[in-house]
XYZ file of C-alpha atoms in Angstrom:
772
model
C -37.492 79.598 -44.440
C -38.895 83.108 -44.476
C -41.863 82.021 -42.397
C -39.616 80.412 -39.999
C -37.606 83.578 -39.691
C -40.773 85.476 -38.763
C -41.327 83.295 -35.713
C -40.117 85.002 -32.544
C -36.737 83.888 -31.226
C -38.188 82.651 -27.920
C -40.669 80.332 -29.658
C -37.933 78.991 -31.971
C -35.631 78.290 -29.041
C -38.478 76.605 -27.166
C -39.203 74.283 -30.078
C -35.557 73.428 -30.360
C -35.479 72.698 -26.640
C -38.528 70.483 -26.867
C -36.998 68.596 -29.764
C -33.778 67.944 -27.921
C -35.629 67.129 -24.703
C -37.790 64.564 -26.473
C -34.635 62.981 -27.913
C -32.677 62.732 -24.643
C -35.405 62.302 -22.028
C -37.002 58.793 -21.934
C -39.949 59.959 -19.810
C -40.732 63.623 -20.338
C -43.787 63.513 -18.126
C -41.814 62.198 -15.184
C -39.200 64.896 -15.722
C -41.810 67.615 -15.863
C -43.508 66.345 -12.711
C -40.258 66.201 -10.843
C -39.260 69.674 -11.984
C -42.618 71.131 -11.046
C -42.504 69.692 -7.592
C -38.852 70.370 -6.979
C -37.662 73.248 -9.109
C -33.930 73.333 -9.442
C -31.212 74.584 -11.715
C -31.213 71.267 -13.529
C -34.843 71.630 -14.678
C -33.811 73.449 -17.860
C -34.109 70.207 -19.865
C -37.781 69.638 -19.011
C -40.773 70.573 -21.172
C -42.299 72.717 -18.395
C -39.241 74.917 -18.060
C -40.020 78.396 -16.724
C -37.339 80.903 -17.709
C -38.386 83.575 -15.181
C -38.410 81.156 -12.293
C -35.090 79.741 -13.428
C -33.516 83.207 -13.590
C -34.855 84.167 -10.160
C -33.496 80.954 -8.695
C -30.160 81.395 -10.440
C -29.832 85.000 -9.247
C -30.617 84.046 -5.666
C -28.220 81.152 -5.549
C -25.259 82.538 -7.553
C -23.099 85.628 -7.358
C -21.893 87.675 -10.289
C -18.937 85.492 -10.975
C -21.200 82.412 -10.915
C -23.668 84.072 -13.294
C -20.881 84.900 -15.746
C -19.581 81.355 -15.521
C -23.075 79.955 -16.086
C -23.472 82.292 -19.064
C -20.312 80.960 -20.668
C -21.375 77.353 -20.025
C -24.844 77.926 -21.528
C -23.373 79.612 -24.575
C -21.107 76.609 -25.121
C -24.024 74.187 -24.663
C -26.146 76.151 -27.161
C -23.319 76.020 -29.672
C -22.928 72.267 -29.177
C -26.660 71.690 -29.535
C -26.726 73.657 -32.774
C -23.850 71.601 -34.088
C -25.584 68.339 -33.149
C -28.809 69.428 -34.723
C -27.012 70.357 -37.931
C -25.417 66.939 -38.043
C -28.792 65.243 -37.568
C -30.237 67.267 -40.424
C -27.329 66.327 -42.709
C -27.681 62.635 -41.890
C -31.452 62.620 -42.540
C -30.892 64.554 -45.761
C -28.550 61.809 -47.028
C -31.094 59.138 -46.182
C -33.836 61.049 -48.011
C -31.672 61.320 -51.136
C -30.895 57.566 -51.033
C -34.583 56.694 -50.634
C -35.494 58.931 -53.580
C -32.930 57.199 -55.830
C -34.253 53.807 -54.832
C -37.831 54.718 -55.650
C -36.730 56.012 -59.082
C -34.954 52.707 -59.853
C -37.964 50.656 -58.760
C -40.227 52.723 -60.968
C -38.006 52.175 -64.004
C -37.759 48.388 -63.378
C -41.503 47.852 -62.970
C -42.221 49.378 -66.358
C -42.824 46.498 -68.828
C -43.141 43.785 -66.158
C -46.920 43.509 -66.482
C -46.623 42.572 -70.196
C -44.083 39.831 -69.393
C -46.309 38.399 -66.684
C -49.241 38.135 -69.055
C -47.112 36.284 -71.618
C -45.865 33.866 -68.921
C -49.427 33.121 -67.803
C -50.454 32.274 -71.358
C -47.563 29.797 -71.726
C -48.380 28.100 -68.415
C -51.993 27.626 -69.433
C -50.890 26.089 -72.736
C -48.585 23.587 -70.992
C -51.318 22.609 -68.552
C -53.839 21.915 -71.308
C -51.375 19.682 -73.195
C -50.487 17.787 -69.982
C -54.152 17.098 -69.312
C -54.493 15.719 -72.795
C -51.522 13.326 -72.322
C -52.846 12.113 -68.962
C -56.262 11.467 -70.445
C -54.853 9.446 -73.342
C -52.514 7.330 -71.088
C -54.900 6.804 -68.167
C -56.235 3.443 -69.291
C -52.805 2.069 -70.154
C -51.373 3.220 -66.818
C -54.155 1.551 -64.881
C -53.538 -1.645 -66.797
C -49.794 -1.555 -66.096
C -50.345 -0.978 -62.364
C -52.757 -3.880 -62.254
C -50.265 -6.138 -63.957
C -47.519 -5.009 -61.504
C -49.688 -5.843 -58.504
C -50.517 -9.181 -60.018
C -46.811 -9.868 -60.603
C -45.925 -9.013 -56.966
C -48.726 -11.219 -55.711
C -47.500 -14.095 -57.868
C -43.991 -13.624 -56.485
C -45.333 -13.841 -52.958
C -47.372 -16.899 -53.794
C -44.347 -18.515 -55.412
C -42.247 -17.607 -52.319
C -44.845 -19.259 -50.063
C -44.884 -22.421 -52.166
C -41.072 -22.499 -52.244
C -40.697 -21.711 -48.501
C -40.579 -25.351 -47.208
C -37.839 -26.178 -49.704
C -35.940 -23.010 -48.801
C -36.201 -23.820 -45.104
C -34.937 -27.384 -45.584
C -32.047 -26.048 -47.620
C -31.178 -23.605 -44.832
C -31.340 -26.425 -42.289
C -28.887 -28.529 -44.298
C -26.446 -25.614 -44.590
C -26.980 -24.535 -40.941
C -28.100 -21.109 -42.194
C -30.564 -20.699 -39.352
C -30.538 -16.913 -39.563
C -31.787 -17.053 -43.177
C -34.421 -19.615 -42.224
C -35.741 -17.359 -39.480
C -35.683 -14.396 -41.869
C -37.696 -16.274 -44.542
C -40.208 -17.652 -42.083
C -40.857 -14.357 -40.291
C -41.367 -12.719 -43.717
C -44.065 -15.270 -44.571
C -45.823 -15.063 -41.229
C -48.348 -12.339 -42.286
C -49.542 -14.466 -45.232
C -49.808 -17.563 -43.086
C -51.856 -15.661 -40.541
C -54.227 -14.452 -43.262
C -54.469 -17.522 -45.559
C -52.731 -20.302 -43.677
C -55.933 -22.150 -42.871
C -57.258 -22.136 -46.439
C -55.127 -21.618 -49.548
C -51.640 -22.269 -48.072
C -52.536 -24.878 -45.502
C -50.047 -27.460 -46.785
C -47.243 -24.875 -47.097
C -47.889 -23.617 -43.607
C -47.786 -27.130 -42.144
C -44.550 -28.005 -43.976
C -42.977 -24.719 -42.993
C -43.931 -25.211 -39.331
C -42.399 -28.695 -39.375
C -39.185 -27.242 -40.824
C -39.152 -24.439 -38.255
C -39.687 -26.974 -35.479
C -36.468 -28.581 -36.652
C -34.801 -25.145 -36.730
C -35.928 -24.390 -33.177
C -34.718 -27.801 -31.998
C -31.339 -27.285 -33.649
C -31.067 -23.771 -32.198
C -31.790 -25.134 -28.721
C -29.187 -27.841 -29.217
C -26.726 -25.236 -30.402
C -27.493 -23.119 -27.351
C -26.639 -25.876 -24.898
C -23.744 -27.419 -26.807
C -20.360 -27.131 -25.053
C -18.576 -27.154 -28.396
C -20.280 -23.941 -29.509
C -18.877 -20.565 -28.579
C -20.717 -18.255 -26.240
C -21.297 -15.816 -29.114
C -22.922 -18.553 -31.210
C -25.197 -19.438 -28.293
C -26.183 -15.805 -27.897
C -27.032 -15.644 -31.620
C -29.193 -18.742 -31.235
C -31.115 -17.080 -28.407
C -31.631 -13.997 -30.573
C -33.070 -16.118 -33.405
C -35.364 -17.938 -31.017
C -36.548 -14.590 -29.722
C -37.428 -13.519 -33.287
C -39.544 -16.672 -33.590
C -41.505 -15.626 -30.475
C -40.054 -18.563 -28.606
C -40.257 -18.143 -24.787
C -36.558 -17.336 -24.329
C -37.026 -16.231 -20.725
C -37.037 -19.890 -19.794
C -33.627 -20.192 -21.430
C -32.223 -17.173 -19.583
C -31.301 -19.103 -16.436
C -29.722 -21.919 -18.460
C -27.678 -19.520 -20.555
C -26.568 -17.729 -17.404
C -25.443 -21.061 -16.004
C -23.426 -21.678 -19.157
C -21.895 -18.238 -18.749
C -20.944 -19.082 -15.174
C -19.306 -22.305 -16.303
C -17.272 -20.360 -18.835
C -15.684 -18.430 -15.955
C -13.767 -21.572 -15.013
C -11.713 -21.187 -18.174
C -10.899 -17.545 -17.373
C -8.961 -18.242 -14.191
C -5.328 -17.115 -14.067
C -3.522 -20.213 -15.278
C -1.439 -21.613 -18.096
C -2.613 -22.159 -21.638
C -4.502 -25.074 -23.130
C -1.819 -27.558 -22.121
C -2.475 -26.905 -18.431
C -6.208 -27.022 -17.878
C -5.941 -27.944 -14.214
C -5.587 -25.280 -11.605
C -2.085 -24.029 -11.069
C -0.317 -25.267 -7.978
C 1.414 -22.309 -6.321
C 3.866 -24.733 -4.701
C 5.407 -25.269 -8.138
C 6.719 -21.691 -8.075
C 10.237 -22.315 -6.930
C 12.192 -19.436 -8.324
C 11.756 -15.898 -9.540
C 10.392 -15.535 -13.049
C 8.644 -18.922 -13.138
C 5.198 -17.366 -12.862
C 5.730 -15.293 -15.997
C 6.440 -18.522 -17.867
C 3.459 -20.241 -16.261
C 0.864 -17.664 -17.313
C -0.245 -17.518 -20.957
C -1.476 -13.916 -21.481
C -2.409 -14.390 -25.155
C -4.847 -17.253 -24.702
C -6.189 -15.758 -21.472
C -6.920 -12.401 -23.117
C -8.668 -14.161 -26.015
C -10.908 -16.019 -23.563
C -11.704 -12.810 -21.708
C -12.580 -11.030 -24.950
C -14.927 -13.881 -25.821
C -16.554 -13.542 -22.408
C -16.890 -9.774 -22.884
C -18.575 -10.222 -26.242
C -20.932 -12.748 -24.672
C -21.816 -10.225 -21.972
C -22.434 -7.602 -24.624
C -24.765 -9.948 -26.541
C -26.449 -11.095 -23.347
C -27.310 -7.493 -22.448
C -28.907 -7.048 -25.862
C -30.904 -10.259 -25.573
C -31.949 -9.768 -21.957
C -31.969 -6.041 -21.088
C -33.033 -6.801 -17.498
C -30.028 -9.042 -16.820
C -27.759 -6.287 -15.537
C -27.747 -7.467 -11.926
C -26.745 -11.050 -12.813
C -24.000 -9.869 -15.165
C -22.579 -7.527 -12.531
C -22.475 -10.421 -10.090
C -20.725 -12.641 -12.658
C -18.102 -10.045 -13.546
C -17.317 -9.342 -9.899
C -17.082 -13.060 -9.216
C -14.465 -13.277 -11.966
C -12.427 -10.469 -10.365
C -12.776 -12.125 -6.953
C -11.524 -15.440 -8.373
C -8.550 -13.655 -9.926
C -7.566 -12.206 -6.578
C -8.156 -15.535 -4.845
C -5.707 -17.083 -7.294
C -3.269 -14.271 -6.509
C -3.686 -15.115 -2.832
C -2.633 -18.696 -3.590
C 0.489 -17.435 -5.343
C 1.243 -15.143 -2.425
C 1.475 -18.181 -0.147
C 4.908 -18.763 -1.676
C 7.699 -16.295 -2.240
C 6.733 -14.062 -5.131
C 8.849 -11.360 -6.721
C 7.416 -7.950 -7.487
C 7.754 -8.589 -11.238
C 5.545 -11.675 -10.901
C 3.079 -9.727 -8.788
C 2.978 -6.964 -11.409
C 2.365 -9.611 -14.106
C -0.673 -10.915 -12.244
C -2.006 -7.424 -11.515
C -1.569 -6.398 -15.163
C -3.518 -9.462 -16.278
C -6.318 -8.705 -13.839
C -6.372 -5.008 -14.760
C -6.567 -5.857 -18.480
C -9.566 -8.078 -17.802
C -11.181 -5.339 -15.722
C -10.744 -2.722 -18.465
C -12.179 -5.057 -21.106
C -15.238 -5.867 -19.005
C -15.707 -2.265 -17.940
C -16.220 -1.275 -21.576
C -19.446 -3.304 -21.773
C -20.527 -3.199 -18.124
C -19.933 0.238 -16.644
C -22.590 -0.366 -13.992
C -20.405 -2.988 -12.285
C -17.802 -0.337 -11.318
C -15.096 -2.977 -11.718
C -12.120 -0.547 -11.562
C -13.169 0.640 -8.106
C -14.025 -2.906 -7.036
C -10.678 -4.282 -8.212
C -8.851 -1.335 -6.606
C -10.173 -2.358 -3.197
C -9.205 -5.992 -3.761
C -5.755 -5.015 -5.074
C -5.235 -2.820 -2.034
C -5.740 -5.836 0.239
C -3.564 -8.107 -1.938
C -0.616 -5.691 -2.238
C -0.733 -4.986 1.495
C -0.569 -8.731 2.190
C 2.297 -9.072 -0.286
C 4.300 -6.380 1.526
C 3.546 -7.924 4.921
C 4.628 -11.371 3.725
C 7.837 -9.965 2.299
C 8.732 -8.758 5.777
C 7.690 -12.111 7.215
C 10.004 -13.931 4.794
C 12.809 -11.524 5.671
C 12.369 -12.312 9.356
C 12.384 -16.022 8.558
C 15.653 -15.646 6.603
C 17.242 -13.750 9.477
C 16.145 -16.427 11.927
C 17.490 -19.229 9.704
C 20.842 -17.504 9.326
C 21.151 -16.886 13.055
C 20.279 -20.488 13.891
C 22.620 -21.847 11.209
C 19.951 -23.766 9.311
C 21.576 -22.910 6.009
C 25.076 -24.016 6.993
C 26.924 -27.201 7.827
C 26.502 -27.631 11.570
C 29.996 -29.010 11.996
C 31.720 -25.920 10.612
C 29.131 -23.462 11.851
C 30.376 -21.007 14.473
C 29.106 -17.968 16.286
C 31.215 -15.737 14.040
C 29.526 -17.213 10.958
C 26.112 -16.755 12.580
C 26.901 -13.131 13.389
C 28.113 -12.279 9.880
C 25.221 -14.160 8.282
C 22.755 -12.322 10.520
C 24.245 -8.924 9.680
C 24.176 -9.652 5.964
C 20.656 -11.029 6.131
C 19.377 -7.939 7.951
C 21.074 -5.243 5.883
C 21.201 -6.870 2.457
C 17.803 -8.461 2.938
C 16.284 -5.085 3.816
C 17.881 -3.485 0.756
C 16.566 -6.290 -1.462
C 13.077 -5.862 -0.032
C 13.209 -2.098 -0.661
C 14.404 -2.716 -4.220
C 11.536 -5.120 -4.746
C 9.006 -2.614 -3.409
C 10.511 0.148 -5.541
C 9.507 -1.775 -8.683
C 5.881 -1.482 -7.556
C 6.246 2.303 -7.349
C 8.038 2.657 -10.672
C 5.483 0.682 -12.696
C 3.018 2.842 -14.655
C 0.088 0.432 -14.445
C -3.066 2.413 -13.654
C -3.979 0.239 -10.693
C -0.534 0.571 -9.082
C -0.407 4.314 -9.763
C -3.552 4.710 -7.656
C -1.918 2.682 -4.860
C 1.423 4.517 -4.757
C 0.678 6.569 -1.651
C -0.688 3.482 0.058
C 2.432 1.467 -0.869
C 4.710 4.161 0.572
C 2.792 4.100 3.859
C 2.687 0.298 3.931
C 6.432 0.037 3.381
C 7.198 2.547 6.130
C 4.721 0.956 8.521
C 6.009 -2.464 7.504
C 9.576 -1.645 8.487
C 8.423 -0.162 11.787
C 6.362 -3.272 12.593
C 9.083 -5.543 11.192
C 11.703 -4.329 13.622
C 9.242 -4.466 16.512
C 8.388 -8.030 15.568
C 12.067 -8.828 15.074
C 12.775 -7.610 18.596
C 10.018 -9.871 19.933
C 11.386 -12.733 17.840
C 14.869 -12.173 19.269
C 13.370 -12.370 22.759
C 11.688 -15.631 21.783
C 14.925 -17.061 20.381
C 16.825 -16.039 23.488
C 14.363 -17.847 25.736
C 13.246 -14.736 27.602
C 9.637 -15.845 27.168
C 10.396 -19.075 29.080
C 13.143 -17.742 31.280
C 11.873 -19.579 34.372
C 12.139 -22.957 32.613
C 15.598 -22.056 31.281
C 16.830 -21.176 34.732
C 15.438 -24.439 36.102
C 17.195 -26.435 33.398
C 20.466 -24.656 34.146
C 20.051 -25.315 37.828
C 19.711 -29.012 36.964
C 22.942 -28.845 34.958
C 21.602 -29.688 31.490
C 23.853 -29.101 28.486
C 21.066 -28.287 26.019
C 21.376 -24.552 26.627
C 25.031 -24.243 25.633
C 24.051 -23.316 22.075
C 21.390 -20.946 23.392
C 24.021 -18.984 25.317
C 26.030 -18.398 22.153
C 22.864 -17.369 20.306
C 22.050 -14.837 23.036
C 25.533 -13.350 22.658
C 25.060 -13.152 18.886
C 21.676 -11.476 19.369
C 23.232 -8.822 21.577
C 25.774 -7.910 18.908
C 23.141 -8.111 16.149
C 21.022 -5.626 18.112
C 23.975 -3.248 18.292
C 24.515 -3.635 14.537
C 20.852 -2.866 13.831
C 21.023 0.283 15.942
C 24.334 1.611 14.623
C 24.415 0.460 10.974
C 21.211 -1.086 9.660
C 18.674 1.541 10.756
C 20.659 4.556 9.414
C 21.156 2.824 6.052
C 17.493 1.806 5.777
C 16.402 5.298 6.806
C 18.450 6.839 3.985
C 16.932 4.474 1.420
C 13.376 5.100 2.620
C 13.918 8.868 2.509
C 15.297 8.604 -1.039
C 12.728 6.267 -2.601
C 9.698 6.060 -0.297
C 8.995 9.607 0.751
C 5.485 10.979 0.608
C 2.491 8.809 1.399
C 0.386 10.376 4.124
C -2.738 8.291 3.486
C -2.722 7.014 7.076
C -3.431 10.520 8.402
C -1.304 12.956 10.324
C -3.108 12.243 13.582
C -1.382 8.843 13.727
C 2.075 10.364 13.443
C 4.890 9.279 11.112
C 4.801 5.701 9.872
C 8.550 5.058 10.272
C 10.305 6.313 13.408
C 14.007 5.341 13.326
C 14.688 6.832 16.749
C 12.217 4.504 18.426
C 13.731 1.448 16.720
C 17.255 2.497 17.694
C 16.229 2.937 21.321
C 14.509 -0.440 21.300
C 17.535 -2.322 19.927
C 19.989 -0.387 22.090
C 18.049 -1.607 25.075
C 17.751 -5.092 23.551
C 21.518 -5.318 23.056
C 22.141 -4.510 26.690
C 19.464 -6.968 27.836
C 20.860 -9.806 25.729
C 24.404 -9.125 26.923
C 23.277 -9.145 30.548
C 21.252 -12.284 29.847
C 24.330 -13.987 28.418
C 26.322 -13.037 31.512
C 23.506 -14.295 33.720
C 23.245 -17.620 31.852
C 27.010 -18.132 31.925
C 27.115 -17.375 35.634
C 24.264 -19.802 36.274
C 26.107 -22.599 34.469
C 29.180 -21.950 36.615
C 26.947 -21.836 39.692
C 25.805 -25.389 38.888
C 29.416 -26.577 39.061
C 30.028 -24.715 42.309
C 26.810 -26.000 43.892
C 27.766 -29.600 43.156
C 31.202 -28.931 44.575
C 29.938 -27.653 47.907
C 26.887 -29.870 48.394
C 28.601 -33.214 47.728
C 31.326 -33.620 50.496
C 30.939 -33.476 54.253
C 33.088 -30.457 55.008
C 33.131 -31.066 58.758
C 34.835 -34.430 58.171
C 36.957 -33.369 55.245
C 40.340 -35.011 54.893
C 43.630 -33.197 54.664
C 44.060 -31.698 51.144
C 46.382 -33.604 48.822
C 45.802 -31.738 45.529
C 43.685 -29.090 43.864
C 40.105 -30.316 43.500
C 38.825 -31.314 40.035
C 35.970 -28.762 40.301
C 38.611 -26.080 39.772
C 39.401 -27.613 36.375
C 35.695 -27.670 35.491
C 35.388 -24.026 36.490
C 38.362 -23.015 34.376
C 37.075 -25.044 31.427
C 33.733 -23.320 31.623
C 35.393 -19.897 31.764
C 37.578 -20.866 28.818
C 34.503 -21.855 26.791
C 32.884 -18.548 27.656
C 36.015 -16.681 26.621
C 36.070 -18.557 23.301
C 32.490 -17.507 22.570
C 33.070 -13.915 23.611
C 36.193 -13.581 21.473
C 34.255 -14.727 18.385
C 31.579 -12.089 18.789
C 32.768 -9.076 20.786
C 35.613 -6.715 19.933
C 38.593 -6.201 22.182
C 38.707 -3.304 24.605
C 41.566 -0.923 25.314
C 43.778 -3.813 26.484
C 44.333 -2.148 29.865
C 44.290 -4.343 32.914
C 43.209 -2.931 36.216
C 46.082 -3.946 38.511
C 45.940 -3.757 42.249
C 48.017 -0.578 42.173
C 45.358 1.001 39.922
C 42.552 0.359 42.354
C 41.049 3.131 44.321
C 41.127 0.856 47.343
C 43.972 -0.400 49.473
C 46.969 -2.114 47.953
C 46.242 -5.234 49.968
C 43.026 -6.886 50.937
C 41.897 -5.918 54.372
C 40.678 -9.411 55.047
C 43.096 -11.665 53.254
C 46.477 -10.249 54.219
C 46.351 -11.372 57.828
C 45.303 -14.803 56.648
C 48.222 -15.054 54.286
C 50.571 -13.706 56.919
C 52.818 -16.054 58.781
C 51.002 -15.172 61.920
C 48.067 -17.218 60.599
C 50.358 -20.196 60.830
C 50.259 -20.153 64.562
C 48.824 -23.261 65.999
C 46.800 -21.468 68.563
C 43.221 -21.336 67.388
C 42.343 -18.461 69.648
C 45.129 -16.344 68.197
C 43.762 -17.074 64.696
C 40.283 -16.027 65.708
C 41.682 -12.892 67.353
C 43.568 -12.090 64.170
C 40.332 -12.498 62.177
C 38.589 -10.050 64.519
C 41.345 -7.545 63.885
C 40.788 -8.000 60.190
C 37.137 -7.023 60.540
C 38.067 -3.944 62.515
C 40.695 -2.909 59.951
C 38.166 -3.345 57.183
C 36.159 -0.407 58.502
C 39.077 1.967 57.906
C 40.015 0.821 54.405
C 38.610 2.053 51.130
C 36.383 -0.321 49.246
C 37.438 -1.823 45.944
C 34.920 -1.081 43.171
C 33.717 -4.569 42.279
C 30.879 -4.239 39.766
C 30.890 -1.640 36.995
C 28.749 -1.162 33.887
C 29.208 -3.936 31.338
C 30.676 -2.811 28.017
C 30.394 -4.554 24.645
C 34.020 -5.776 24.849
C 35.631 -9.129 25.484
C 37.407 -8.049 28.645
C 34.385 -6.418 30.221
C 32.107 -9.434 29.717
C 34.680 -12.010 30.867
C 35.598 -9.934 33.926
C 31.944 -9.507 34.898
C 31.299 -13.258 34.606
C 34.335 -14.021 36.766
C 33.265 -11.500 39.402
C 29.728 -12.896 39.543
C 31.089 -16.446 39.706
C 33.341 -15.532 42.635
C 30.416 -13.875 44.409
C 28.436 -17.093 43.934
C 31.408 -19.042 45.274
C 31.483 -16.810 48.325
C 27.773 -17.385 48.969
C 28.149 -21.160 48.666
C 31.043 -21.033 51.136
C 28.932 -19.130 53.653
C 26.331 -21.891 53.583
C 28.802 -24.562 54.791
C 30.682 -25.341 57.983
C 34.326 -26.407 57.577
C 36.891 -28.189 59.654
C 40.559 -27.287 59.401
C 41.153 -29.585 56.399
C 38.101 -28.308 54.566
C 39.206 -24.727 55.104
C 42.691 -25.573 53.840
C 41.194 -27.247 50.737
C 39.289 -24.037 49.958
C 42.491 -22.056 50.513
C 44.387 -24.323 48.102
C 41.687 -24.134 45.379
C 41.403 -20.369 45.622
C 45.141 -19.873 45.523
C 45.372 -22.003 42.379
C 42.582 -20.010 40.753
C 44.215 -16.671 41.474
C 46.721 -16.653 38.602
C 44.474 -17.840 35.707
C 41.559 -15.649 36.803
C 43.726 -12.538 37.067
C 45.163 -13.320 33.659
C 41.687 -13.582 32.085
C 40.147 -10.548 33.791
C 41.004 -6.914 33.223
C 40.407 -5.841 36.836
C 43.043 -7.677 38.899
C 42.327 -5.660 42.006
C 38.692 -6.677 42.094
C 39.588 -10.336 41.413
C 42.116 -10.332 44.257
C 39.597 -8.776 46.555
C 36.861 -11.303 45.693
C 39.231 -14.267 46.064
C 40.293 -12.981 49.440
C 36.642 -12.556 50.392
C 36.049 -16.252 49.637
C 38.929 -17.250 51.941
C 37.685 -14.919 54.667
C 34.167 -16.350 54.338
C 35.606 -19.868 54.681
C 37.592 -18.796 57.725
C 34.461 -17.337 59.293
C 32.645 -20.657 58.767
C 35.638 -22.780 59.923
C 35.810 -24.477 63.315
C 39.627 -24.264 63.355
C 40.711 -21.695 60.678
C 44.440 -22.488 60.518
C 45.719 -22.082 56.934
C 48.299 -24.165 55.113
C 51.931 -23.210 55.443
C 53.141 -21.253 52.358
C 55.753 -23.886 51.374
C 53.131 -26.628 51.445
C 50.687 -24.460 49.528
C 53.236 -23.697 46.823
C 54.252 -27.350 46.576
C 50.669 -28.499 45.975
C 50.111 -25.795 43.403
C 53.285 -26.644 41.502
C 52.311 -30.310 41.496
C 48.956 -29.404 39.948
C 50.621 -27.235 37.327
C 53.034 -30.027 36.409
C 50.177 -32.491 36.153
C 48.273 -30.073 33.953
C 51.227 -29.743 31.578
C 51.604 -33.516 31.343
């Protein structure tokens, strides 16, 4: 320490700096080079630190306050470095003390160890010498014992070879073919070595026995009474005997294919024939028909056979995949047969569960077949067909109810058809939705994967169903063959009377669908069948209630107008016969109201009966002549009904008719045709108006003498009261009746009307006759 104190302070500080620099700087040379090239205030930590240069640089770059601050910082750093160095010294001092103690302990432990090692070596040498003596004394005996042991083993093998034919025959009798193969394969090395000399007779007898074993194994392989697992075991034994089993591969595969016939979806052992889907007559019968227990046992046997087959023939993967997929295809083909008849969702789920169970079992041993994905595609097609057929059956039910095929035709009426149609549409749709909901609520893995598809199919199905239903309504109404229907009506056939009532029912059914059925179905779909979206947003929503409502609103109006048109055409047939049969120029003086008037009223009465069964009543407000926006009297008819028309002078009558035409120009028109409403009064009134317009046109096509004109006047006057009573617009009816009389007057050679007393007398006589 004294020598160290004699060292100058600068040298001591420099050594301390170098020590610290070597500790903190990973590359002192790099630091020194950098500091030499680029001297800076930070170069104090390098080995080539120059104090004079550092001070000159510090003085030039810093002021007094900076120098004082740097002084304080350096003093603090020096103090910290001294503290760190002291701590390093203390730590190393502790380590030196610990090392010294350890060396002292080792020195004390080693003392005396050399003597112990020498004693141990002497004992080991003594044991080794005694062991060599024992080995030398027992060597001859050990060699003799080993020789005897080898001789004994050889004798056992010889005895086994001599006993092998008897063992094999015993195994054949007990059908223990596995033991026979085991014994024979164990003796094969000896037969190969000594079979042609010492053991020639044993080899020949053993080969004869094994020939029997091979024959029996082949028979077992191709026996229908043996299980597939037993056949696979036979192939394995033949393979151990080096039998060419590849030739048996195709035959075994054929047997495996035949076994698929027993795995079809059908009843148990009591029903081996294929199931007739026509026998499914009611819901729940399919669940009784299928026998899941026996079917699952057969499938498990097939799976085990596939597992064994893969072990026997490792290169048979392609054939097994084809077989397993064929089985799934046959399952879905059977499902398709069941779908030909009405099948409930519970029955469908039963079939799908059975198929899915088979798929899972086979997938465990044949992952390469990708059966879950394969069956998912097939199930997607089957479920979509099931949903489509449900809608088809619903349409068929609606059609049957509308046509009255489920009712007694004698008591069947339009009102019954209407109520049955409404119930079939609404309740049938709710039942279909309930049935589809069971598919969504089931937790079967296959159906869970199809949930989004089912939602889309149901929504699309209802959209297509109502479009198809609209087309079916058009077909039922005869709109597709409207030209033929019109021709038949023109010929006066009675076969279309029922069709007219059906058209009226269809119009009201269309209104019901728009106002009641679609809103109710929309609510149910929104509650239970929301989501989906598999079809893609670019195609738009699957179910569009607004479009269906617009379609059936338009359909209701079309069917109502068609009914009015058909009714008017039937009346036109009566009117055409009335005006084409007589010779109006030579018509006799009228004696009574013509019978065609009765036919016309009967036809209108039949129409009214149909309308009252189907359509609701209106506001019960008749449009009287005083309510019309036209004149209170007909501009054409009043002069004809006036006493002045009774003048005998034909010229005066014609002059009066000319005045009527002139007066017509200054009178307001009566509004004849208005929009048809879905009420009894509106439909009946429209039919009467159209019938009277047809009557007017038929009148304009004829030429009348005075008697013919008077007959028309009498018929029209008789019609006035019943027609005004049936129609709600009396003003328009009066106007149209007057127009018929005016048209007859225009086409009359001598338009002199009947006297009012005579006209009333004839009408009263007809009324009295009608009462009688």
